Amino acid sequence: MTTADARTPASMQNAQNAATPAENANTADAVGFADTEGAGNDEAGRSIGWHKGYVQGSRPDLRVPVRQVHLTNGKDVTLYDTSGPYTDPATDTDVRRGLAPLREHWIIARGDTEEYAGRPARPEDDGLKRTSPRTGPPLPQQGGERGEGLRNLDAVFPGRPRQPRRSRDGAPVTQLAYARRGEITPEMEYVAIRENVLPEVVREEIAAGRAVLPANVNHPEIEPMIIGKRFLVKVNANIGNSAVTSSIEEEVDKMTWATKWGADTVMDLSTGRNIHTTREWVLRNSPVPIGTVPLYQALEKVDGRAEELSWEIYKDTVIEQAEQGVDYMTVHAGVRLPYVPLTARRKTGIVSRGGSIMAAWCLAHHKESFLYEHFEELCEILAAYDVTYSLGDGLRPGSIADANDEAQFAELRTLGELNTVAKRFGVQTMIEGPGHVPMHKIKENIDLQQEICEEAPFYTLGPLTTDVAPAYDHITSGIGAAMIAWWGTAMLCYVTPKEHLGLPNRDDVKTGVITYKIAAHAADLAKGHPGAQEWDDALSDARFEFRWEDQFNLALDPDTAREFHDETLPAEPAKTAHFCSMCGPKFCSMKISHDIRREHGGEQAEIEAGMAEKSREFAAAGNRVYLPIAD
Amino acid sequence: MTTADARTPASMQNAQNAATPAENANTADAVGFADTEGAGNDEAGRSIGWHKGYVQGSRPDLRVPVRQVHLTNGKDVTLYDTSGPYTDPATDTDVRRGLAPLREHWIIARGDTEEYAGRPARPEDDGLKRTSPRTGPPLPQQGGERGEGLRNLDAVFPGRPRQPRRSRDGAPVTQLAYARRGEITPEMEYVAIRENVLPEVVREEIAAGRAVLPANVNHPEIEPMIIGKRFLVKVNANIGNSAVTSSIEEEVDKMTWATKWGADTVMDLSTGRNIHTTREWVLRNSPVPIGTVPLYQALEKVDGRAEELSWEIYKDTVIEQAEQGVDYMTVHAGVRLPYVPLTARRKTGIVSRGGSIMAAWCLAHHKESFLYEHFEELCEILAAYDVTYSLGDGLRPGSIADANDEAQFAELRTLGELNTVAKRFGVQTMIEGPGHVPMHKIKENIDLQQEICEEAPFYTLGPLTTDVAPAYDHITSGIGAAMIAWWGTAMLCYVTPKEHLGLPNRDDVKTGVITYKIAAHAADLAKGHPGAQEWDDALSDARFEFRWEDQFNLALDPDTAREFHDETLPAEPAKTAHFCSMCGPKFCSMKISHDIRREHGGEQAEIEAGMAEKSREFAAAGNRVYLPIAD
């Protein structure tokens, strides 16, 4: 704490200077290495590219990762890093062992949680032969030998056995509870360094419910991050196998791949077999918070018959997932019985899978939603693990025609009520938003949500601004995402090119993440987030000075930028040549600008005065608008 | 006229109904064919997909092309079509002969233009051995034998010889002049049908200078289109070989490829050899207006030495291009001597090629721009051919840091003056805009431009909303493009993934056009353009009803949408299956919505009343949330 305060004023003075963390990192035990995917060479053949560095916090075990881009002009640019230990050659990672539990000491030190036996895993947890939720042959604890009844046996996570942990006395063990008590946890200091703000700012925003720090006590592997409008806009990537296709290995690979390109959180939306086991692999290997929709797994447990769902089955599933370490859960408690008929005359009805499951249950029983009825009990469970609510918008519009309708806003008002209840129980809460919304109706969504939900973080899916471009919905939605984030949305759920068409593959995941990082950063710029523009400025300087390698290494996707450049000008010298393929060597607009700067770099007055003289010099110098590359 | 007025009230009644032109087309001599790239099959194996149709105007030779998408539910959706005769199997096209001169009769019938010998083509027109602009061996007229001095001899366009045409008495022969006189030309009626508005609306907007209809009397091959904020947002695609790479064939192919995907105009920005000949091939084969930057060719004529440029060389180049049929020309007359020093301390100086050429000339001579000094003479030339001005923003920002600065707005004020002058000479005029602008500074650009330029159409390049994503600048700029178009920009100049990195290939051109069609349509929706939403609604209906083939055929890019779907669910039945790969057959949210609609499709009152009863029926029906595909 004290140490933390000691270092933060510095970073505040430099709030406008993105390089600050780098300076710290240089004085800290920064681990450096050349990422082969980003590396280039300067004239001396020294590796440039980027390196993984760490900013030392107030305690030895608090080291915040950063990506340091080393420019050919000797300067450093430090960027936010979500890639985890995988990009640090000094740390050897093994997906079969899982990541090191960085936060374990912090959690234990708080002394408010305890380990316990936990709920035994069951075959139906993995969508296998159904047994009653309460009985049935227990599987060995995760990390034990092969699970009886599991089809895909070697899929059981082999990492060290672990006991789940929960609140000792049932009191909330949430970052919200700590923040309200005035405590700045190591997690808060960690995100303060990441965001380059004072830890006190982090504490205030969490205490006020304007930000969440998703960090389940059973997910000690994460590198803490924060979601709130005062901080950098975050991006979530969805993964998950489905009844139709894909494997555990693919999902773990998609998770690490998504975080490599900048995903701040990952949601596991698996719906097929091996849901429990897939999630275990993902959690144990994830450096970012993991979100889920427990209702999906609960539905698998009743063979897809929504009417057979019950509070007991749902609650059991929530506990199962909380013990595994899920950091935030989408809960569709706002889909109330009276709202279902409001969707009857919509163009695309209910498109949220969770929303339609709850609607089906309400119809079948003609009863109020069991999630709404048992919401307070659910709050007690989440508070005991610090699972963050992501209150789902089950009635979000599925088309331009249905945007901002009665059903959508009726549910939003209910989410507002539930947000207040959750806060009373000390549970961190964010609110999910649409969906499909034309540009002129976007602002109403964020404004209403902020008003109704007391500024709780808004977490939106896009929104898509038109429905006519399947196969390009990362773009139709990237437009809406950038706008709604500028206006205050804290986290954006990505959309891939496969949206509405199929399951995203590795390339789709990358394209979706990059597109959404663009939307998020464009919003950070528009919000005037301290330091955001330094990144653009560094790249613009490199562009103006024809430092091609620096442009590539500063790019969101260095590989593709370099590849595109090389298609037209493959020659190595071209990367330092004083022209680009657009104008060619004979004439180059950038060169002219350099001439102008050379001639008129001074003050306005002397510029006017010196014009005639300067132009004589220009003529004397041969009126060359293009100077030889050598020069 | 009379006939035109007779039919338009109908289309106005149906202004909300995008299908109107289709209905007309059905009663007209619509040419139908199955586009193999869009075709699918219904159960009976009949070809569906889309067909080229025509809407008959008030005269036999006025037939407006439309794309009719035939849905499997028997309905038609009619979409704006820019692809030209190439997608009409009833018209056989031959790039060596060029397109039919559709407008020739209309132009001749006006009786205000005459053919004349025209300016002889010269070697330097194609960037070959330099001779004085006034003397030097003339080449045979276009269409004659091989051009002496031309490297790439068989590149000379072989189509029929043609004499250029210009105003008989020097009076303006522009659509603006006609509109001011109260005349509704066939071109105006043509765009009225295309835009589904009254011809009088078109005339008014052109007369007021709020819209332009680029149509050089020497480009009779075009299908007229209009650019103005009251009409559909348009998209321009740039092509053009450069000193570094590419061929004539490639450029002609890129032009037809760009219009196939929806480009409304094409700019030929060639800078290398064979500029004149490449342009001739492009013009003779283009169904859309062609724009150029005459300064680029003028610079080639002085071997890239900007200081050797002169009004005479520039004027000669403008006449050369006007005689060929260029429909609009970017003129950087706003780059004035006093503004050059304002760019000295910018992060990226001057990034507009035309702007930097003029800046270099001003520096070299320390004189006011010859374009600014001779602007009135230039107006007289353009008025004699109906070439539309696109007043270039030579000082547009090249980075986030330079957005909305003094240099940019000083030039904009000058463009405002020049717009007034151009209008006095009866020349149609639009204004070019940025560039690189963060989201929060975009609106100021369009608002200022509309105020300063008396609502003349704004034509913007993006703008890019961040600089950190080279290789994805179609997306960084698509975001800005959608927003600025919503706020009133009339035409968007596309940006491809290769921006800042290299020359776009065929795939890049397609990606750029599709991305910008998305931005343009998202803006049409946000502006509430009559009929715009019907397209989205038709696709949303198809999605809700699992009519996969209809979703593909209605998509901006049917090929890619179908390909992505087939990756996950290749089986043909899957295209009519009542589920998608996201949920799988076991549970499907859309199915539930259908159940809800079936149960609660009635009025709110009876819905409430019938809830209990309905839910008993639901239970009686077996509580199935998933109904067999057969059903």
PDB file of N, CA and C in Angstrom, chain A residues 176 209-215 225-229 234-236 264-267 289-292 327-332 375 382 387-393 412 415-416 418-420 422-423 427-433 449-450 453-460 489-493:
ATOM      1  N   LEU A 176     -15.798  -5.852  -4.191  1.00  0.00           N
ATOM      2  CA  LEU A 176     -16.740  -4.779  -3.854  1.00  0.00           C
ATOM      3  C   LEU A 176     -16.794  -4.581  -2.348  1.00  0.00           C
ATOM      4  N   GLY A 209     -19.667   0.829  -7.471  1.00  0.00           N
ATOM      5  CA  GLY A 209     -20.387  -0.061  -8.384  1.00  0.00           C
ATOM      6  C   GLY A 209     -20.257   0.369  -9.837  1.00  0.00           C
ATOM      7  N   ARG A 210     -19.372   1.338 -10.107  1.00  0.00           N
ATOM      8  CA  ARG A 210     -19.171   1.795 -11.484  1.00  0.00           C
ATOM      9  C   ARG A 210     -18.142   0.947 -12.224  1.00  0.00           C
ATOM     10  N   ALA A 211     -17.488   0.042 -11.486  1.00  0.00           N
ATOM     11  CA  ALA A 211     -16.505  -0.849 -12.110  1.00  0.00           C
ATOM     12  C   ALA A 211     -16.519  -2.193 -11.391  1.00  0.00           C
ATOM     13  N   VAL A 212     -16.140  -3.253 -12.113  1.00  0.00           N
ATOM     14  CA  VAL A 212     -16.011  -4.583 -11.505  1.00  0.00           C
ATOM     15  C   VAL A 212     -14.617  -5.129 -11.769  1.00  0.00           C
ATOM     16  N   LEU A 213     -14.142  -5.941 -10.814  1.00  0.00           N
ATOM     17  CA  LEU A 213     -12.840  -6.598 -10.946  1.00  0.00           C
ATOM     18  C   LEU A 213     -13.119  -8.099 -10.778  1.00  0.00           C
ATOM     19  N   PRO A 214     -13.462  -8.776 -11.891  1.00  0.00           N
ATOM     20  CA  PRO A 214     -13.898 -10.181 -11.782  1.00  0.00           C
ATOM     21  C   PRO A 214     -12.717 -11.066 -11.380  1.00  0.00           C
ATOM     22  N   ALA A 215     -12.835 -11.728 -10.208  1.00  0.00           N
ATOM     23  CA  ALA A 215     -11.719 -12.526  -9.694  1.00  0.00           C
ATOM     24  C   ALA A 215     -12.230 -13.542  -8.680  1.00  0.00           C
ATOM     25  N   MET A 225      -7.809  -7.626 -13.883  1.00  0.00           N
ATOM     26  CA  MET A 225      -8.158  -6.542 -14.817  1.00  0.00           C
ATOM     27  C   MET A 225      -9.453  -5.920 -14.328  1.00  0.00           C
ATOM     28  N   ILE A 226      -9.759  -4.710 -14.828  1.00  0.00           N
ATOM     29  CA  ILE A 226     -10.949  -4.017 -14.347  1.00  0.00           C
ATOM     30  C   ILE A 226     -11.842  -3.589 -15.502  1.00  0.00           C
ATOM     31  N   ILE A 227     -13.152  -3.592 -15.263  1.00  0.00           N
ATOM     32  CA  ILE A 227     -14.140  -3.230 -16.271  1.00  0.00           C
ATOM     33  C   ILE A 227     -14.974  -2.075 -15.727  1.00  0.00           C
ATOM     34  N   GLY A 228     -14.810  -0.903 -16.330  1.00  0.00           N
ATOM     35  CA  GLY A 228     -15.561   0.266 -15.890  1.00  0.00           C
ATOM     36  C   GLY A 228     -15.300   1.420 -16.849  1.00  0.00           C
ATOM     37  N   LYS A 229     -16.253   2.343 -16.945  1.00  0.00           N
ATOM     38  CA  LYS A 229     -16.149   3.384 -17.975  1.00  0.00           C
ATOM     39  C   LYS A 229     -14.985   4.339 -17.760  1.00  0.00           C
ATOM     40  N   LYS A 234     -12.685  -2.606 -22.523  1.00  0.00           N
ATOM     41  CA  LYS A 234     -12.245  -3.996 -22.604  1.00  0.00           C
ATOM     42  C   LYS A 234     -13.005  -4.774 -23.675  1.00  0.00           C
ATOM     43  N   VAL A 235     -12.410  -5.923 -24.057  1.00  0.00           N
ATOM     44  CA  VAL A 235     -12.981  -6.771 -25.101  1.00  0.00           C
ATOM     45  C   VAL A 235     -13.090  -8.209 -24.607  1.00  0.00           C
ATOM     46  N   ASN A 236     -14.273  -8.799 -24.776  1.00  0.00           N
ATOM     47  CA  ASN A 236     -14.441 -10.214 -24.454  1.00  0.00           C
ATOM     48  C   ASN A 236     -14.510 -11.038 -25.735  1.00  0.00           C
ATOM     49  N   ASP A 264      -9.547  -9.375 -23.269  1.00  0.00           N
ATOM     50  CA  ASP A 264      -9.390  -9.067 -21.842  1.00  0.00           C
ATOM     51  C   ASP A 264     -10.096 -10.083 -20.964  1.00  0.00           C
ATOM     52  N   THR A 265     -11.165 -10.697 -21.472  1.00  0.00           N
ATOM     53  CA  THR A 265     -11.830 -11.802 -20.788  1.00  0.00           C
ATOM     54  C   THR A 265     -12.271 -12.776 -21.878  1.00  0.00           C
ATOM     55  N   VAL A 266     -12.586 -14.003 -21.456  1.00  0.00           N
ATOM     56  CA  VAL A 266     -13.059 -15.026 -22.389  1.00  0.00           C
ATOM     57  C   VAL A 266     -14.296 -15.678 -21.794  1.00  0.00           C
ATOM     58  N   MET A 267     -15.330 -15.826 -22.600  1.00  0.00           N
ATOM     59  CA  MET A 267     -16.515 -16.558 -22.141  1.00  0.00           C
ATOM     60  C   MET A 267     -16.513 -17.943 -22.767  1.00  0.00           C
ATOM     61  N   PRO A 289      -9.951 -13.367 -16.806  1.00  0.00           N
ATOM     62  CA  PRO A 289     -11.191 -13.847 -16.197  1.00  0.00           C
ATOM     63  C   PRO A 289     -12.025 -14.635 -17.203  1.00  0.00           C
ATOM     64  N   ILE A 290     -12.680 -15.690 -16.698  1.00  0.00           N
ATOM     65  CA  ILE A 290     -13.536 -16.529 -17.534  1.00  0.00           C
ATOM     66  C   ILE A 290     -14.992 -16.323 -17.147  1.00  0.00           C
ATOM     67  N   GLY A 291     -15.828 -16.123 -18.157  1.00  0.00           N
ATOM     68  CA  GLY A 291     -17.257 -15.983 -17.923  1.00  0.00           C
ATOM     69  C   GLY A 291     -17.999 -17.174 -18.511  1.00  0.00           C
ATOM     70  N   THR A 292     -19.186 -17.463 -17.983  1.00  0.00           N
ATOM     71  CA  THR A 292     -20.017 -18.560 -18.511  1.00  0.00           C
ATOM     72  C   THR A 292     -21.494 -18.163 -18.432  1.00  0.00           C
ATOM     73  N   ASP A 327     -15.232 -16.643 -13.195  1.00  0.00           N
ATOM     74  CA  ASP A 327     -15.126 -15.299 -12.627  1.00  0.00           C
ATOM     75  C   ASP A 327     -16.398 -14.464 -12.765  1.00  0.00           C
ATOM     76  N   TYR A 328     -17.118 -14.654 -13.864  1.00  0.00           N
ATOM     77  CA  TYR A 328     -18.416 -13.962 -13.968  1.00  0.00           C
ATOM     78  C   TYR A 328     -19.409 -14.846 -14.701  1.00  0.00           C
ATOM     79  N   MET A 329     -20.671 -14.726 -14.312  1.00  0.00           N
ATOM     80  CA  MET A 329     -21.729 -15.562 -14.871  1.00  0.00           C
ATOM     81  C   MET A 329     -22.854 -14.703 -15.425  1.00  0.00           C
ATOM     82  N   THR A 330     -23.274 -15.046 -16.648  1.00  0.00           N
ATOM     83  CA  THR A 330     -24.433 -14.397 -17.232  1.00  0.00           C
ATOM     84  C   THR A 330     -25.678 -15.043 -16.652  1.00  0.00           C
ATOM     85  N   VAL A 331     -26.534 -14.225 -16.037  1.00  0.00           N
ATOM     86  CA  VAL A 331     -27.760 -14.716 -15.414  1.00  0.00           C
ATOM     87  C   VAL A 331     -28.942 -13.968 -16.032  1.00  0.00           C
ATOM     88  N   HIS A 332     -29.842 -14.726 -16.670  1.00  0.00           N
ATOM     89  CA  HIS A 332     -30.974 -14.107 -17.371  1.00  0.00           C
ATOM     90  C   HIS A 332     -32.182 -13.954 -16.460  1.00  0.00           C
ATOM     91  N   PHE A 375     -33.410 -14.904  -6.757  1.00  0.00           N
ATOM     92  CA  PHE A 375     -32.259 -14.053  -7.003  1.00  0.00           C
ATOM     93  C   PHE A 375     -31.433 -13.763  -5.748  1.00  0.00           C
ATOM     94  N   LEU A 382     -22.948 -16.304  -5.025  1.00  0.00           N
ATOM     95  CA  LEU A 382     -21.909 -15.593  -5.775  1.00  0.00           C
ATOM     96  C   LEU A 382     -20.986 -14.807  -4.850  1.00  0.00           C
ATOM     97  N   VAL A 387     -17.931 -14.290  -7.390  1.00  0.00           N
ATOM     98  CA  VAL A 387     -18.311 -14.421  -8.796  1.00  0.00           C
ATOM     99  C   VAL A 387     -19.073 -13.144  -9.138  1.00  0.00           C
ATOM    100  N   THR A 388     -18.717 -12.513 -10.248  1.00  0.00           N
ATOM    101  CA  THR A 388     -19.379 -11.277 -10.668  1.00  0.00           C
ATOM    102  C   THR A 388     -20.601 -11.590 -11.518  1.00  0.00           C
ATOM    103  N   TYR A 389     -21.683 -10.852 -11.252  1.00  0.00           N
ATOM    104  CA  TYR A 389     -22.877 -10.980 -12.089  1.00  0.00           C
ATOM    105  C   TYR A 389     -22.662 -10.292 -13.428  1.00  0.00           C
ATOM    106  N   SER A 390     -23.105 -10.948 -14.501  1.00  0.00           N
ATOM    107  CA  SER A 390     -23.280 -10.261 -15.776  1.00  0.00           C
ATOM    108  C   SER A 390     -24.755 -10.469 -16.080  1.00  0.00           C
ATOM    109  N   LEU A 391     -25.583  -9.493 -15.675  1.00  0.00           N
ATOM    110  CA  LEU A 391     -27.033  -9.666 -15.813  1.00  0.00           C
ATOM    111  C   LEU A 391     -27.392  -9.653 -17.296  1.00  0.00           C
ATOM    112  N   GLY A 392     -27.837 -10.821 -17.781  1.00  0.00           N
ATOM    113  CA  GLY A 392     -28.049 -11.014 -19.212  1.00  0.00           C
ATOM    114  C   GLY A 392     -29.266 -10.307 -19.762  1.00  0.00           C
ATOM    115  N   ASP A 393     -29.153  -9.865 -21.006  1.00  0.00           N
ATOM    116  CA  ASP A 393     -30.305  -9.222 -21.664  1.00  0.00           C
ATOM    117  C   ASP A 393     -30.954 -10.269 -22.581  1.00  0.00           C
ATOM    118  N   LEU A 412     -34.717  -4.298 -19.160  1.00  0.00           N
ATOM    119  CA  LEU A 412     -33.645  -3.438 -18.640  1.00  0.00           C
ATOM    120  C   LEU A 412     -34.047  -2.838 -17.289  1.00  0.00           C
ATOM    121  N   LEU A 415     -33.499  -5.383 -14.753  1.00  0.00           N
ATOM    122  CA  LEU A 415     -32.072  -5.548 -14.465  1.00  0.00           C
ATOM    123  C   LEU A 415     -31.609  -4.454 -13.511  1.00  0.00           C
ATOM    124  N   GLY A 416     -32.245  -3.292 -13.614  1.00  0.00           N
ATOM    125  CA  GLY A 416     -31.921  -2.202 -12.696  1.00  0.00           C
ATOM    126  C   GLY A 416     -32.259  -2.593 -11.256  1.00  0.00           C
ATOM    127  N   LEU A 418     -32.549  -5.650 -10.061  1.00  0.00           N
ATOM    128  CA  LEU A 418     -31.677  -6.748  -9.654  1.00  0.00           C
ATOM    129  C   LEU A 418     -30.278  -6.241  -9.324  1.00  0.00           C
ATOM    130  N   ASN A 419     -29.838  -5.210 -10.069  1.00  0.00           N
ATOM    131  CA  ASN A 419     -28.522  -4.623  -9.789  1.00  0.00           C
ATOM    132  C   ASN A 419     -28.492  -4.097  -8.360  1.00  0.00           C
ATOM    133  N   THR A 420     -29.569  -3.442  -7.939  1.00  0.00           N
ATOM    134  CA  THR A 420     -29.639  -2.896  -6.588  1.00  0.00           C
ATOM    135  C   THR A 420     -29.597  -4.020  -5.540  1.00  0.00           C
ATOM    136  N   ALA A 422     -28.282  -7.053  -5.941  1.00  0.00           N
ATOM    137  CA  ALA A 422     -26.946  -7.666  -5.962  1.00  0.00           C
ATOM    138  C   ALA A 422     -25.967  -6.828  -5.149  1.00  0.00           C
ATOM    139  N   LYS A 423     -26.045  -5.517  -5.305  1.00  0.00           N
ATOM    140  CA  LYS A 423     -25.128  -4.626  -4.585  1.00  0.00           C
ATOM    141  C   LYS A 423     -25.346  -4.749  -3.084  1.00  0.00           C
ATOM    142  N   VAL A 427     -22.321  -8.207  -4.151  1.00  0.00           N
ATOM    143  CA  VAL A 427     -21.887  -8.893  -5.376  1.00  0.00           C
ATOM    144  C   VAL A 427     -21.575  -7.873  -6.472  1.00  0.00           C
ATOM    145  N   GLN A 428     -20.409  -8.009  -7.094  1.00  0.00           N
ATOM    146  CA  GLN A 428     -20.044  -7.146  -8.223  1.00  0.00           C
ATOM    147  C   GLN A 428     -20.993  -7.441  -9.382  1.00  0.00           C
ATOM    148  N   THR A 429     -21.393  -6.382 -10.083  1.00  0.00           N
ATOM    149  CA  THR A 429     -22.407  -6.563 -11.129  1.00  0.00           C
ATOM    150  C   THR A 429     -22.159  -5.703 -12.365  1.00  0.00           C
ATOM    151  N   MET A 430     -22.287  -6.353 -13.531  1.00  0.00           N
ATOM    152  CA  MET A 430     -22.342  -5.589 -14.774  1.00  0.00           C
ATOM    153  C   MET A 430     -23.603  -5.999 -15.522  1.00  0.00           C
ATOM    154  N   ILE A 431     -23.988  -5.172 -16.500  1.00  0.00           N
ATOM    155  CA  ILE A 431     -25.258  -5.344 -17.200  1.00  0.00           C
ATOM    156  C   ILE A 431     -24.992  -5.579 -18.690  1.00  0.00           C
ATOM    157  N   GLU A 432     -25.639  -6.617 -19.237  1.00  0.00           N
ATOM    158  CA  GLU A 432     -25.430  -6.888 -20.659  1.00  0.00           C
ATOM    159  C   GLU A 432     -26.389  -6.090 -21.543  1.00  0.00           C
ATOM    160  N   GLY A 433     -25.904  -5.759 -22.746  1.00  0.00           N
ATOM    161  CA  GLY A 433     -26.706  -4.950 -23.671  1.00  0.00           C
ATOM    162  C   GLY A 433     -26.667  -5.489 -25.095  1.00  0.00           C
ATOM    163  N   GLN A 449     -29.378   2.677 -19.732  1.00  0.00           N
ATOM    164  CA  GLN A 449     -28.751   1.680 -18.865  1.00  0.00           C
ATOM    165  C   GLN A 449     -28.021   2.368 -17.714  1.00  0.00           C
ATOM    166  N   GLN A 450     -27.271   3.422 -18.023  1.00  0.00           N
ATOM    167  CA  GLN A 450     -26.506   4.114 -16.986  1.00  0.00           C
ATOM    168  C   GLN A 450     -27.428   4.715 -15.935  1.00  0.00           C
ATOM    169  N   CYS A 453     -29.403   1.596 -14.095  1.00  0.00           N
ATOM    170  CA  CYS A 453     -28.538   0.677 -13.347  1.00  0.00           C
ATOM    171  C   CYS A 453     -27.467   1.392 -12.539  1.00  0.00           C
ATOM    172  N   GLU A 454     -27.714   2.642 -12.181  1.00  0.00           N
ATOM    173  CA  GLU A 454     -26.781   3.393 -11.329  1.00  0.00           C
ATOM    174  C   GLU A 454     -25.338   3.283 -11.803  1.00  0.00           C
ATOM    175  N   GLU A 455     -25.138   3.461 -13.121  1.00  0.00           N
ATOM    176  CA  GLU A 455     -23.792   3.500 -13.711  1.00  0.00           C
ATOM    177  C   GLU A 455     -23.013   2.186 -13.599  1.00  0.00           C
ATOM    178  N   ALA A 456     -23.717   1.072 -13.325  1.00  0.00           N
ATOM    179  CA  ALA A 456     -23.029  -0.229 -13.332  1.00  0.00           C
ATOM    180  C   ALA A 456     -22.432  -0.414 -14.727  1.00  0.00           C
ATOM    181  N   PRO A 457     -21.285  -1.106 -14.844  1.00  0.00           N
ATOM    182  CA  PRO A 457     -20.636  -1.277 -16.158  1.00  0.00           C
ATOM    183  C   PRO A 457     -21.583  -1.906 -17.167  1.00  0.00           C
ATOM    184  N   PHE A 458     -21.605  -1.343 -18.376  1.00  0.00           N
ATOM    185  CA  PHE A 458     -22.426  -1.877 -19.463  1.00  0.00           C
ATOM    186  C   PHE A 458     -21.514  -2.768 -20.312  1.00  0.00           C
ATOM    187  N   TYR A 459     -22.043  -3.895 -20.710  1.00  0.00           N
ATOM    188  CA  TYR A 459     -21.280  -4.917 -21.432  1.00  0.00           C
ATOM    189  C   TYR A 459     -22.130  -5.306 -22.637  1.00  0.00           C
ATOM    190  N   THR A 460     -21.749  -4.793 -23.817  1.00  0.00           N
ATOM    191  CA  THR A 460     -22.628  -4.965 -24.987  1.00  0.00           C
ATOM    192  C   THR A 460     -22.060  -5.903 -26.049  1.00  0.00           C
ATOM    193  N   THR A 489     -19.899   2.492 -22.696  1.00  0.00           N
ATOM    194  CA  THR A 489     -19.871   1.042 -22.469  1.00  0.00           C
ATOM    195  C   THR A 489     -18.476   0.628 -22.020  1.00  0.00           C
ATOM    196  N   ALA A 490     -18.423  -0.227 -20.979  1.00  0.00           N
ATOM    197  CA  ALA A 490     -17.133  -0.578 -20.359  1.00  0.00           C
ATOM    198  C   ALA A 490     -16.459  -1.781 -21.019  1.00  0.00           C
ATOM    199  N   MET A 491     -17.270  -2.737 -21.506  1.00  0.00           N
ATOM    200  CA  MET A 491     -16.687  -3.912 -22.159  1.00  0.00           C
ATOM    201  C   MET A 491     -17.518  -4.292 -23.371  1.00  0.00           C
ATOM    202  N   LEU A 492     -16.825  -4.725 -24.424  1.00  0.00           N
ATOM    203  CA  LEU A 492     -17.464  -5.101 -25.679  1.00  0.00           C
ATOM    204  C   LEU A 492     -17.308  -6.598 -25.897  1.00  0.00           C
ATOM    205  N   CYS A 493     -18.409  -7.277 -26.147  1.00  0.00           N
ATOM    206  CA  CYS A 493     -18.313  -8.700 -26.496  1.00  0.00           C
ATOM    207  C   CYS A 493     -18.117  -8.781 -28.000  1.00  0.00           C
TER     208      CYS A 493
END
